[in-house]
mmCIF file with all atom_site columns, C-alpha atoms in Angstrom:
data_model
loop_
_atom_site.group_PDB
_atom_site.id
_atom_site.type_symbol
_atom_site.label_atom_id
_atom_site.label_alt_id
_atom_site.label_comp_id
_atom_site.label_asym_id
_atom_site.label_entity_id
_atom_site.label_seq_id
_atom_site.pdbx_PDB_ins_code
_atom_site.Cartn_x
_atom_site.Cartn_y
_atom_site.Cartn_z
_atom_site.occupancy
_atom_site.B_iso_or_equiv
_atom_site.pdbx_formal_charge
_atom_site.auth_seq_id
_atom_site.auth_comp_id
_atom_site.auth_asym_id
_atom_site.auth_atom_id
_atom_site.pdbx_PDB_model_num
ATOM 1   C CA . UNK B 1 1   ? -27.288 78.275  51.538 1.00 0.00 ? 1   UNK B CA 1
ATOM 2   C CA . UNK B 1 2   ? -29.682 79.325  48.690 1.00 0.00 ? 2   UNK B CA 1
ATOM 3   C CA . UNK B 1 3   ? -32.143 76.144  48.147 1.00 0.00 ? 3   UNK B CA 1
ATOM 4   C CA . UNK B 1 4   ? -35.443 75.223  47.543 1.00 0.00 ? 4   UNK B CA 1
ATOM 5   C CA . UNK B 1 5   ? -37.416 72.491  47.291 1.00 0.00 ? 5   UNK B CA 1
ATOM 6   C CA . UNK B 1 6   ? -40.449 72.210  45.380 1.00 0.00 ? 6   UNK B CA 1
ATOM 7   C CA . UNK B 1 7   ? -43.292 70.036  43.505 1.00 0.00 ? 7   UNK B CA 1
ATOM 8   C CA . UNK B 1 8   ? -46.341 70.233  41.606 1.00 0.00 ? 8   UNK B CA 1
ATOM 9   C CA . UNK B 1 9   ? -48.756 67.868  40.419 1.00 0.00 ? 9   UNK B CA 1
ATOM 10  C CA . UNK B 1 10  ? -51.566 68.344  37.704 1.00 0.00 ? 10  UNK B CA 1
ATOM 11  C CA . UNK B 1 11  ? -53.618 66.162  36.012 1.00 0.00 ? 11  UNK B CA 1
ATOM 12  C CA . UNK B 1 12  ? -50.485 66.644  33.242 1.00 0.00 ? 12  UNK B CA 1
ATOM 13  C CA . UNK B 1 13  ? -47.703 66.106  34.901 1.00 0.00 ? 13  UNK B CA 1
ATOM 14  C CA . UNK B 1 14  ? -46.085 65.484  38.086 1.00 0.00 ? 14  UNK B CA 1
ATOM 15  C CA . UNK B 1 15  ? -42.510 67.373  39.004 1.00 0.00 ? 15  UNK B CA 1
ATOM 16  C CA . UNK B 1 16  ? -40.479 67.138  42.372 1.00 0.00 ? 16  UNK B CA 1
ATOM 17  C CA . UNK B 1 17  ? -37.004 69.192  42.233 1.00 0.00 ? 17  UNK B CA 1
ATOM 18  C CA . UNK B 1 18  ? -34.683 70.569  44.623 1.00 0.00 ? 18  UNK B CA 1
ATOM 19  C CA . UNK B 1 19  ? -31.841 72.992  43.726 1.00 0.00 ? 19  UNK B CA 1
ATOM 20  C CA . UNK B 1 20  ? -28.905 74.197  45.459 1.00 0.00 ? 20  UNK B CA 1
ATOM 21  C CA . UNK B 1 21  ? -27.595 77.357  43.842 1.00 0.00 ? 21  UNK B CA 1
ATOM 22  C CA . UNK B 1 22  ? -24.161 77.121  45.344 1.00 0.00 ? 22  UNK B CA 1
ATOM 23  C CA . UNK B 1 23  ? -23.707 73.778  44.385 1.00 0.00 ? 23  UNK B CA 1
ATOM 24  C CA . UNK B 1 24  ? -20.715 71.874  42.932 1.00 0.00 ? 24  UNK B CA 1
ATOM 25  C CA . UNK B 1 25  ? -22.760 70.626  39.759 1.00 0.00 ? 25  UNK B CA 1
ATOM 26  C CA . UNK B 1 26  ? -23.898 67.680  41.342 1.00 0.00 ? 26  UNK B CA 1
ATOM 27  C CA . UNK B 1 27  ? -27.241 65.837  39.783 1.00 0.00 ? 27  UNK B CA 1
ATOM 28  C CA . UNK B 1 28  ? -30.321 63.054  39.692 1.00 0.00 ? 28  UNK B CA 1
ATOM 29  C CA . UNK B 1 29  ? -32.475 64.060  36.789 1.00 0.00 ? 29  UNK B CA 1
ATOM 30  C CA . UNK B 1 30  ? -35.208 61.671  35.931 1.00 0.00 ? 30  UNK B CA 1
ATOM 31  C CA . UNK B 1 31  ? -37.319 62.270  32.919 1.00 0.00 ? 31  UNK B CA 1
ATOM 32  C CA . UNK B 1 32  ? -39.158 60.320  30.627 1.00 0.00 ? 32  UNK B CA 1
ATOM 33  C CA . UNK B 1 33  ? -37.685 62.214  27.703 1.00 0.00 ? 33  UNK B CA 1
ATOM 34  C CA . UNK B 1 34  ? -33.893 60.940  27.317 1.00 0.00 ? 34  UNK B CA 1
ATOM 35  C CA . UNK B 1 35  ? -32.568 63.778  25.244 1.00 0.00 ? 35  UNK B CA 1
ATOM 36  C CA . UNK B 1 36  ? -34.242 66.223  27.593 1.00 0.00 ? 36  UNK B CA 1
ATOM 37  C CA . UNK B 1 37  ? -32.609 64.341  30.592 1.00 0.00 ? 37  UNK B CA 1
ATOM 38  C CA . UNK B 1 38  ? -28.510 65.087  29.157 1.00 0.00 ? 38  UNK B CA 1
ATOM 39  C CA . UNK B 1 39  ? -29.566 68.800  28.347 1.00 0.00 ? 39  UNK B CA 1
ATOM 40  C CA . UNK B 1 40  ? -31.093 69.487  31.997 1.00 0.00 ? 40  UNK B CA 1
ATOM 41  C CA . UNK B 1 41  ? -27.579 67.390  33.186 1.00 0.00 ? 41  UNK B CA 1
ATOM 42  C CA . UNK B 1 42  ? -25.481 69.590  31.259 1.00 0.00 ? 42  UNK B CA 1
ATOM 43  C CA . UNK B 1 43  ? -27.005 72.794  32.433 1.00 0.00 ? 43  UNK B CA 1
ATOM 44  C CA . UNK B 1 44  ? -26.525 71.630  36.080 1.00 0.00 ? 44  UNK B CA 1
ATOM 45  C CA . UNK B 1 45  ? -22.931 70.678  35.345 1.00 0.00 ? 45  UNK B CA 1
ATOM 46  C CA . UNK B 1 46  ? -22.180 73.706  33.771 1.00 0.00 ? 46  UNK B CA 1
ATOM 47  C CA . UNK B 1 47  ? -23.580 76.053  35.853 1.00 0.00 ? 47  UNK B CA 1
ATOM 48  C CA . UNK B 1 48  ? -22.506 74.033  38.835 1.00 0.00 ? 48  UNK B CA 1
ATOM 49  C CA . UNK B 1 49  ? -25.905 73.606  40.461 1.00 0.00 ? 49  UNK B CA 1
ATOM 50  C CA . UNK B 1 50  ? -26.902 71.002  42.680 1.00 0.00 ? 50  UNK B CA 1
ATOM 51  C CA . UNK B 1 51  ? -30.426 69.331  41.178 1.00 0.00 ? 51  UNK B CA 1
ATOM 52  C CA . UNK B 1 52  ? -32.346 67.046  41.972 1.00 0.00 ? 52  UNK B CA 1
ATOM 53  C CA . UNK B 1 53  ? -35.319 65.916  39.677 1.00 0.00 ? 53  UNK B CA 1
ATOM 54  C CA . UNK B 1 54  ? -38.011 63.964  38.968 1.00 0.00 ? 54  UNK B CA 1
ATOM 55  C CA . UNK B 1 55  ? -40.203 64.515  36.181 1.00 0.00 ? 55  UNK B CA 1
ATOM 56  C CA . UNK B 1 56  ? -43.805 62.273  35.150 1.00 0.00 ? 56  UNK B CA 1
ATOM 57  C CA . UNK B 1 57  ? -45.776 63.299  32.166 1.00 0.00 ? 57  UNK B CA 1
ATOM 58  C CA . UNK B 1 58  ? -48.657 62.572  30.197 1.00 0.00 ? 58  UNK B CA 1
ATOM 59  C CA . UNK B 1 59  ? -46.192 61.528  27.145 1.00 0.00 ? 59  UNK B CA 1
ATOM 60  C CA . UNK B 1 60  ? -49.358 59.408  25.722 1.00 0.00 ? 60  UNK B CA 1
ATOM 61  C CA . UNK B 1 61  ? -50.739 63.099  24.773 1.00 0.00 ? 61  UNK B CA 1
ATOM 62  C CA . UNK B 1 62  ? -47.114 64.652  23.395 1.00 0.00 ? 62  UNK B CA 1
ATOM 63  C CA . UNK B 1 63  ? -44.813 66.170  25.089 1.00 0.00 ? 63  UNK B CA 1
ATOM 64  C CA . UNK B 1 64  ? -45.188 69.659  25.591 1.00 0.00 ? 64  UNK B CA 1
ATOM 65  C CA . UNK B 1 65  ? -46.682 69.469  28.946 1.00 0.00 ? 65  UNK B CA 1
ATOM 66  C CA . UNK B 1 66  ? -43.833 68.002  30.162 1.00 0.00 ? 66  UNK B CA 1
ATOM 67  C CA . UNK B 1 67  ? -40.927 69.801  29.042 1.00 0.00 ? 67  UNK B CA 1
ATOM 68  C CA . UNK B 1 68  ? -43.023 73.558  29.410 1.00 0.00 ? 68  UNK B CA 1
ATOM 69  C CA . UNK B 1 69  ? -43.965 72.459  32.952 1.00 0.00 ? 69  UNK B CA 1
ATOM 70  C CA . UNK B 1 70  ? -40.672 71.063  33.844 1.00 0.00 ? 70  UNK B CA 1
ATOM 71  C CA . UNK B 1 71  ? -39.602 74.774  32.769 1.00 0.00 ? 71  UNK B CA 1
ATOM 72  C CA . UNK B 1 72  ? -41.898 76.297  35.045 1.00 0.00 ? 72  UNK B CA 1
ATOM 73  C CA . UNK B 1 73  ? -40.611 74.592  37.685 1.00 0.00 ? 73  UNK B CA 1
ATOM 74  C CA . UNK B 1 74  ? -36.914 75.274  37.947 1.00 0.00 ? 74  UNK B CA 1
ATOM 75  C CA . UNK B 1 75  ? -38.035 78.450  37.365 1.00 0.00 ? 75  UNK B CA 1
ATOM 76  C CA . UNK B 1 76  ? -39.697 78.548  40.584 1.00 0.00 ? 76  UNK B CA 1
ATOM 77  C CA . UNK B 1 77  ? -37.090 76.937  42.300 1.00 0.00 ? 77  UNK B CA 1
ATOM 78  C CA . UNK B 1 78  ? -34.433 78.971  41.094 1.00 0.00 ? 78  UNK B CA 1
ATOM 79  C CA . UNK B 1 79  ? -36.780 82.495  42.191 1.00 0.00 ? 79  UNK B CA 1
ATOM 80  C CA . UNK B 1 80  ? -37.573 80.752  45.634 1.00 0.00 ? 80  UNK B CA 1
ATOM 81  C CA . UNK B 1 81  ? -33.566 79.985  46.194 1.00 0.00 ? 81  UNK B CA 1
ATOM 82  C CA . UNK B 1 82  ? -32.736 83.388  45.409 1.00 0.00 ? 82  UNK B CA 1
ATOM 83  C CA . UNK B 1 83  ? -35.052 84.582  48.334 1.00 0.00 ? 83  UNK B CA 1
ATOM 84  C CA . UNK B 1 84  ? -34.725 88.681  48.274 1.00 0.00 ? 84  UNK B CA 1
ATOM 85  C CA . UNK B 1 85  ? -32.543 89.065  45.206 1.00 0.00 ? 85  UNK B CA 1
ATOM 86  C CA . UNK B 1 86  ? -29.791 91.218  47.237 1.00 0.00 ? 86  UNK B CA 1
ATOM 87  C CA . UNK B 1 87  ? -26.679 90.778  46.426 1.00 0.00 ? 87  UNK B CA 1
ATOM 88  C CA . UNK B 1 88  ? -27.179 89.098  43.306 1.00 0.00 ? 88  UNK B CA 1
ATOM 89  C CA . UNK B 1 89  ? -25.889 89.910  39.457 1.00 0.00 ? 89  UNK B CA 1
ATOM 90  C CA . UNK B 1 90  ? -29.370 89.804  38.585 1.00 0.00 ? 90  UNK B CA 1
ATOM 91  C CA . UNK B 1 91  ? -28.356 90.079  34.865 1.00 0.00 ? 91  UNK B CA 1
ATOM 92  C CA . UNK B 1 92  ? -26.275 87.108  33.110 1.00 0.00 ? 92  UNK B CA 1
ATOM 93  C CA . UNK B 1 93  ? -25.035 86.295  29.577 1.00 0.00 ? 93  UNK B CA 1
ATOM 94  C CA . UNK B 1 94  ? -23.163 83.500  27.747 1.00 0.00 ? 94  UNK B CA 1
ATOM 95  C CA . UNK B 1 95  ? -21.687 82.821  24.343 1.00 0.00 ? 95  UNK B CA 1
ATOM 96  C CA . UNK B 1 96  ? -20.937 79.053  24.188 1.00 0.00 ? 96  UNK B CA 1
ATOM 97  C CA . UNK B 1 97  ? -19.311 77.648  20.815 1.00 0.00 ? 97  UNK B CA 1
ATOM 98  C CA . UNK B 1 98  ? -19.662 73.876  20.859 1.00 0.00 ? 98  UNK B CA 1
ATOM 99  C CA . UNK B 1 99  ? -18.007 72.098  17.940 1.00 0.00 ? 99  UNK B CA 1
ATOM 100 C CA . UNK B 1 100 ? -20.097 73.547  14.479 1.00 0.00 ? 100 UNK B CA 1
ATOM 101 C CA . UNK B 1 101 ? -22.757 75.194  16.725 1.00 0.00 ? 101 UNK B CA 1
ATOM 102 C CA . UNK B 1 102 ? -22.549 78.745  18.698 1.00 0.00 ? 102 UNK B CA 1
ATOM 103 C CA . UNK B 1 103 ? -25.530 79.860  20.946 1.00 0.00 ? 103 UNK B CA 1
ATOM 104 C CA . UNK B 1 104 ? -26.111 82.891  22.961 1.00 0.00 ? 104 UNK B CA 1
ATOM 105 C CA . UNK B 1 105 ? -27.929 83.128  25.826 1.00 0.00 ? 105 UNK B CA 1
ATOM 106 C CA . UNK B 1 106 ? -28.994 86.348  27.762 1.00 0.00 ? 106 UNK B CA 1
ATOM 107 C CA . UNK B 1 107 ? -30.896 86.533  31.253 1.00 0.00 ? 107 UNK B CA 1
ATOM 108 C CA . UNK B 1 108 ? -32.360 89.418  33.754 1.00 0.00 ? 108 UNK B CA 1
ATOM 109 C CA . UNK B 1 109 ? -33.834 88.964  36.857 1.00 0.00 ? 109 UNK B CA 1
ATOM 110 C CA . UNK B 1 110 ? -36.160 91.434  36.571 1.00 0.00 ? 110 UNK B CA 1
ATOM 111 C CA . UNK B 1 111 ? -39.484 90.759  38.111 1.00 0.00 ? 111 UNK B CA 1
ATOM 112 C CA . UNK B 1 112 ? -40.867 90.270  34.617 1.00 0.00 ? 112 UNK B CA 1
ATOM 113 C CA . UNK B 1 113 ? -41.247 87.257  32.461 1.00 0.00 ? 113 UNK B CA 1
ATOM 114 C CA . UNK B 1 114 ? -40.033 87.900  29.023 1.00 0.00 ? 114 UNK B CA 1
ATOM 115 C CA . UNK B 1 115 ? -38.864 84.842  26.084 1.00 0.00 ? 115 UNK B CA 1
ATOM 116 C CA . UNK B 1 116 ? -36.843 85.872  23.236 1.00 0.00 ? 116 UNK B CA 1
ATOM 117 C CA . UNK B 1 117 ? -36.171 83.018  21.053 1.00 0.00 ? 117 UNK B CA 1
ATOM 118 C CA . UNK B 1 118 ? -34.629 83.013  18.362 1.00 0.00 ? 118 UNK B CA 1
ATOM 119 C CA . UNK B 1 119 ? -33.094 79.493  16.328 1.00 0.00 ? 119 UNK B CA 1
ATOM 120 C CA . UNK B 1 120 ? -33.835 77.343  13.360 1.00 0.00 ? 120 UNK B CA 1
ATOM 121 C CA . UNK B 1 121 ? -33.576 73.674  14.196 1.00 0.00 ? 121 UNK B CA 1
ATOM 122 C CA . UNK B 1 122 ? -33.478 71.192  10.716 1.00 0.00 ? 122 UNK B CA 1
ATOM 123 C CA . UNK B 1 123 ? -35.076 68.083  12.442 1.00 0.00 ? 123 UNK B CA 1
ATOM 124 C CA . UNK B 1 124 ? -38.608 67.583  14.056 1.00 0.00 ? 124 UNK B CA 1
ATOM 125 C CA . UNK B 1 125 ? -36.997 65.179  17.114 1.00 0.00 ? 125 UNK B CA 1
ATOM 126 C CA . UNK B 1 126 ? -33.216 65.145  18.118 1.00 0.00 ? 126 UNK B CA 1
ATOM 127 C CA . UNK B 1 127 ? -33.255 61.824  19.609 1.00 0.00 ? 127 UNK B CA 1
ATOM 128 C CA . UNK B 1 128 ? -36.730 61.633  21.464 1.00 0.00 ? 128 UNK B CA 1
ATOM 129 C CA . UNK B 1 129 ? -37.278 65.090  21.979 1.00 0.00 ? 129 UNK B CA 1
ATOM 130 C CA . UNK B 1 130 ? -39.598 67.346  20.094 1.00 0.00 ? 130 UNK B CA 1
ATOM 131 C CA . UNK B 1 131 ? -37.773 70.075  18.793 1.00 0.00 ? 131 UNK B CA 1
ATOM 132 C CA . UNK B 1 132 ? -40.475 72.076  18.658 1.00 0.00 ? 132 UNK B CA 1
ATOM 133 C CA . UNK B 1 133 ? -40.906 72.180  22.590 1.00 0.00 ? 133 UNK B CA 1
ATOM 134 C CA . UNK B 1 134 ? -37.476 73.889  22.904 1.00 0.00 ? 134 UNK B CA 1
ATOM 135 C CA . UNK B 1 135 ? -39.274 77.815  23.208 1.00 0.00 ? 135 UNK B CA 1
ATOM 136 C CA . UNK B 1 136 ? -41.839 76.297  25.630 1.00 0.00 ? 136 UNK B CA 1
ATOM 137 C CA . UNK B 1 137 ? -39.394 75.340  27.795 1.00 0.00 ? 137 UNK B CA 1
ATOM 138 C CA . UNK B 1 138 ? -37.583 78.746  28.279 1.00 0.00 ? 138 UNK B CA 1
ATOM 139 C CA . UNK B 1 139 ? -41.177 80.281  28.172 1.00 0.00 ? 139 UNK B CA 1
ATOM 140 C CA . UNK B 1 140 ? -41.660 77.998  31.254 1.00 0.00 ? 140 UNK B CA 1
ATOM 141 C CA . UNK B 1 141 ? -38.672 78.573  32.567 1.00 0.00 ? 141 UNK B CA 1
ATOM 142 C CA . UNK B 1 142 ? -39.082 82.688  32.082 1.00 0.00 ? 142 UNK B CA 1
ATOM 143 C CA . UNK B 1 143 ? -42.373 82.077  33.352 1.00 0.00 ? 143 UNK B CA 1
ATOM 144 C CA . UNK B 1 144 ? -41.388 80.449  36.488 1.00 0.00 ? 144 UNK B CA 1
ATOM 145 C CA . UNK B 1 145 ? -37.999 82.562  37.813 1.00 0.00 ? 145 UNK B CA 1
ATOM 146 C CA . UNK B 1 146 ? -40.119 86.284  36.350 1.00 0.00 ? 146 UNK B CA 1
ATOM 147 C CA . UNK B 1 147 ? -37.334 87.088  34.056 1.00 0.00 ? 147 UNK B CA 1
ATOM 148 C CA . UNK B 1 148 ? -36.084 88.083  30.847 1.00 0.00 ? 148 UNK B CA 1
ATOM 149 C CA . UNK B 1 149 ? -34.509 85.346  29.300 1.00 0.00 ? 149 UNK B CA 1
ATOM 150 C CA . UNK B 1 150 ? -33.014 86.169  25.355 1.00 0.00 ? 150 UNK B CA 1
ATOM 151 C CA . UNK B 1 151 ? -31.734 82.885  23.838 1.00 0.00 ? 151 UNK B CA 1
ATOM 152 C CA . UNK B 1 152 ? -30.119 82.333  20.264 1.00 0.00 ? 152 UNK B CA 1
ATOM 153 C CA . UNK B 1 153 ? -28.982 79.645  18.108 1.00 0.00 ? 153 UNK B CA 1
ATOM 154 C CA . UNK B 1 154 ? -26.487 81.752  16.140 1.00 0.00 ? 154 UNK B CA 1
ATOM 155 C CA . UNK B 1 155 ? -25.429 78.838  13.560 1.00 0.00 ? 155 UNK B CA 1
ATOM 156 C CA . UNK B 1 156 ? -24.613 75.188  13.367 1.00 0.00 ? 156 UNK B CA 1
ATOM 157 C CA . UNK B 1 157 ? -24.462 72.034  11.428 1.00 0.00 ? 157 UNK B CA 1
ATOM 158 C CA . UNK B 1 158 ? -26.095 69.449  14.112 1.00 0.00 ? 158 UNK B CA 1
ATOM 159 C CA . UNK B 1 159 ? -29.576 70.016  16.056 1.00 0.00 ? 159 UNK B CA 1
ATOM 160 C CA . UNK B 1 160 ? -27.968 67.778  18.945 1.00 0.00 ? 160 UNK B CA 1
ATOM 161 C CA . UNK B 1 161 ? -24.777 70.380  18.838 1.00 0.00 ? 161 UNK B CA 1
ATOM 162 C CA . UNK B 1 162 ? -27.034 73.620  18.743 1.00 0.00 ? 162 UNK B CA 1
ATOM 163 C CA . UNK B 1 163 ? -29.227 72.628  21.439 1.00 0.00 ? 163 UNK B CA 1
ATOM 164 C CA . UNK B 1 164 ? -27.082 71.646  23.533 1.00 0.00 ? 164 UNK B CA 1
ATOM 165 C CA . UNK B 1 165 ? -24.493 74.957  22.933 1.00 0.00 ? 165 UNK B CA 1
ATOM 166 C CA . UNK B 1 166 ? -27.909 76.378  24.716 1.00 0.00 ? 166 UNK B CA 1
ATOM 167 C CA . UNK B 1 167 ? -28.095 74.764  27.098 1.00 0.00 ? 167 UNK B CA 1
ATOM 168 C CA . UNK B 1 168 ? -24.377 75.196  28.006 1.00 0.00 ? 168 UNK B CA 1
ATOM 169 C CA . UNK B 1 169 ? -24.668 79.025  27.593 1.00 0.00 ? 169 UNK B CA 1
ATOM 170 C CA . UNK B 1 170 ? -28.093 78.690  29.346 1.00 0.00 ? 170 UNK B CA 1
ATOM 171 C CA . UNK B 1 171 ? -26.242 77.335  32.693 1.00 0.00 ? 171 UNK B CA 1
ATOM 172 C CA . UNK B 1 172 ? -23.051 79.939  32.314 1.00 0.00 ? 172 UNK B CA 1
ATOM 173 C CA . UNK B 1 173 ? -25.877 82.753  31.902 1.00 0.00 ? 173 UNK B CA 1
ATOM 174 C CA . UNK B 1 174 ? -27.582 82.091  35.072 1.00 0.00 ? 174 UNK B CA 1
ATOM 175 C CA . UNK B 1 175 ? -24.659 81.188  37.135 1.00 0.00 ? 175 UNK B CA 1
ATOM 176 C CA . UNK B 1 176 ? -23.479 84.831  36.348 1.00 0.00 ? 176 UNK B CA 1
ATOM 177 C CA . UNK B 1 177 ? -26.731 86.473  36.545 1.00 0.00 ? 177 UNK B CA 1
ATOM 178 C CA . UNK B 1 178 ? -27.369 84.539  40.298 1.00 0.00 ? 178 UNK B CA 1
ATOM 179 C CA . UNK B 1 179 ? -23.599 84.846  41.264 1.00 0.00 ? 179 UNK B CA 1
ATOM 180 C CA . UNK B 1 180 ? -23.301 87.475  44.424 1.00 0.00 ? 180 UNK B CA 1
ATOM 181 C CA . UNK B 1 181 ? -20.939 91.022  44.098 1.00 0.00 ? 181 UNK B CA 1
ATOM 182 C CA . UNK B 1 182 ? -19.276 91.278  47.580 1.00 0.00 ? 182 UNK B CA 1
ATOM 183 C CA . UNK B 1 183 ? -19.242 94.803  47.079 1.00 0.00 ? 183 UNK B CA 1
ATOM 184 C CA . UNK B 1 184 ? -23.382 95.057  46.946 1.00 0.00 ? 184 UNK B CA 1
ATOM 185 C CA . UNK B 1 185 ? -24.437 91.825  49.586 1.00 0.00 ? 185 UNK B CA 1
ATOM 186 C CA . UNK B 1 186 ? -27.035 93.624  51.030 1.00 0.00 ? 186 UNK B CA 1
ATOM 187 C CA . UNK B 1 187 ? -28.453 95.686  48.547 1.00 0.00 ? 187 UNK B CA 1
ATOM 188 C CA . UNK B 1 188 ? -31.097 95.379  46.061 1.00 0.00 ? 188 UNK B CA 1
ATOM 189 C CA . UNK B 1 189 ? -29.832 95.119  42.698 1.00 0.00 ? 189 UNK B CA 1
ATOM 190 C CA . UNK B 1 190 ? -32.553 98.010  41.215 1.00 0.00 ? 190 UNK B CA 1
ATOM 191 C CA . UNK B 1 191 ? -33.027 101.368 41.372 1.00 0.00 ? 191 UNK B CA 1
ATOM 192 C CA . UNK B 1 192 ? -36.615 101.167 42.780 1.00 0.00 ? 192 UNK B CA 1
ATOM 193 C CA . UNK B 1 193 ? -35.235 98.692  45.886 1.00 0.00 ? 193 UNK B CA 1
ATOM 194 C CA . UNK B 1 194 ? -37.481 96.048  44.681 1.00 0.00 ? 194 UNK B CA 1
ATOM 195 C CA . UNK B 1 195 ? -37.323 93.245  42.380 1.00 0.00 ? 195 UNK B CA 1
ATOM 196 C CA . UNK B 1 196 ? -40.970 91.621  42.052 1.00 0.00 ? 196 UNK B CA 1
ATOM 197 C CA . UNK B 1 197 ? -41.158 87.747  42.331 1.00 0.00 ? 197 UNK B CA 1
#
């Protein structure tokens, strides 16, 4: 079974989370940011991975440490669960329409963190989350697993419908990109027979 478990604790924040990769979708995700709670439940439902997750920050500063450090985190745990990379996709993408909104979301596990955002949000908070923190989270999260991760809002009416089209396409992407090819189990998937982590 690909799993990890994992924490860290800074004078910021303080994270615990395990993951099952071949899950069934099932989740505990604790957060002190409500909005940001659904949106990590959806990606777990939707890309059918087992988390677990508890999540303390130093909301009396903002939020950013928080949600970018949560990032980094299942980041981490998704690159330790993966263990060698053989066998894997290793490259993922989505396009997830959800009611007014459609959001793209593009991911290789490379070895090397990249962030391409791209998406206009109308609203400073949807709900209690800072809009603004949406980039730093993938950054974290890109940061964390060492890959390329291209995200885009491509249009939509509602902040709460566009983010969470991302988040949607986010899970689909790296359920693909992490899925196995029976045709390739034991073999690296890169031409120099390494994949950096």
């Amino acid at each position: 079974m690909r799993t990890a478990k994992i924490s860290r604790k800074t004078k910021e924040t303080e994270i615990e989370a395990k993951l099952n990769i071949d899950g069934k979708g099932k989740y505990k995700i604790k957060t002190p940011i409500g909005f940001f709670t659904h949106m990590l439940e959806s990606f777990a439902k939707h890309g059918l991975f087992d988390i677990q997750l508890n999540v303390k920050g130093d909301l009396q500063v903002d939020q950013h440490h928080t949600v970018e450090d949560t990032g980094i985190i299942i980041g981490q745990a998704f690159s330790k669960a993966l263990g060698d990379r053989k066998g894997i996709n290793r490259a993922g993408y989505f396009i997830f329409p959800m009611d007014d909104a459609l959001a793209i979301v593009a991911i290789d596990i490379s070895g090397r963190p990249y962030l391409n955002f791209q998406g206009k949000l109308q609203r400073r908070f949807c709900g209690d989350f800072d809009t603004d923190l949406l980039e730093d989270f993938f950054y974290g999260f890109s940061t964390g697993l060492e890959a390329n991760v291209a995200v885009k809002i491509e249009y939509g009416r509602s902040d709460h419908h566009k983010i969470e089209a991302l988040f949607k396409a986010f899970a689909k992407a790296m359920k693909m990109s992490c899925s196995k090819d029976k045709r390739a189990l034991k073999e690296m998937p890169s031409t120099k027979g390494l994949i950096e982590k």
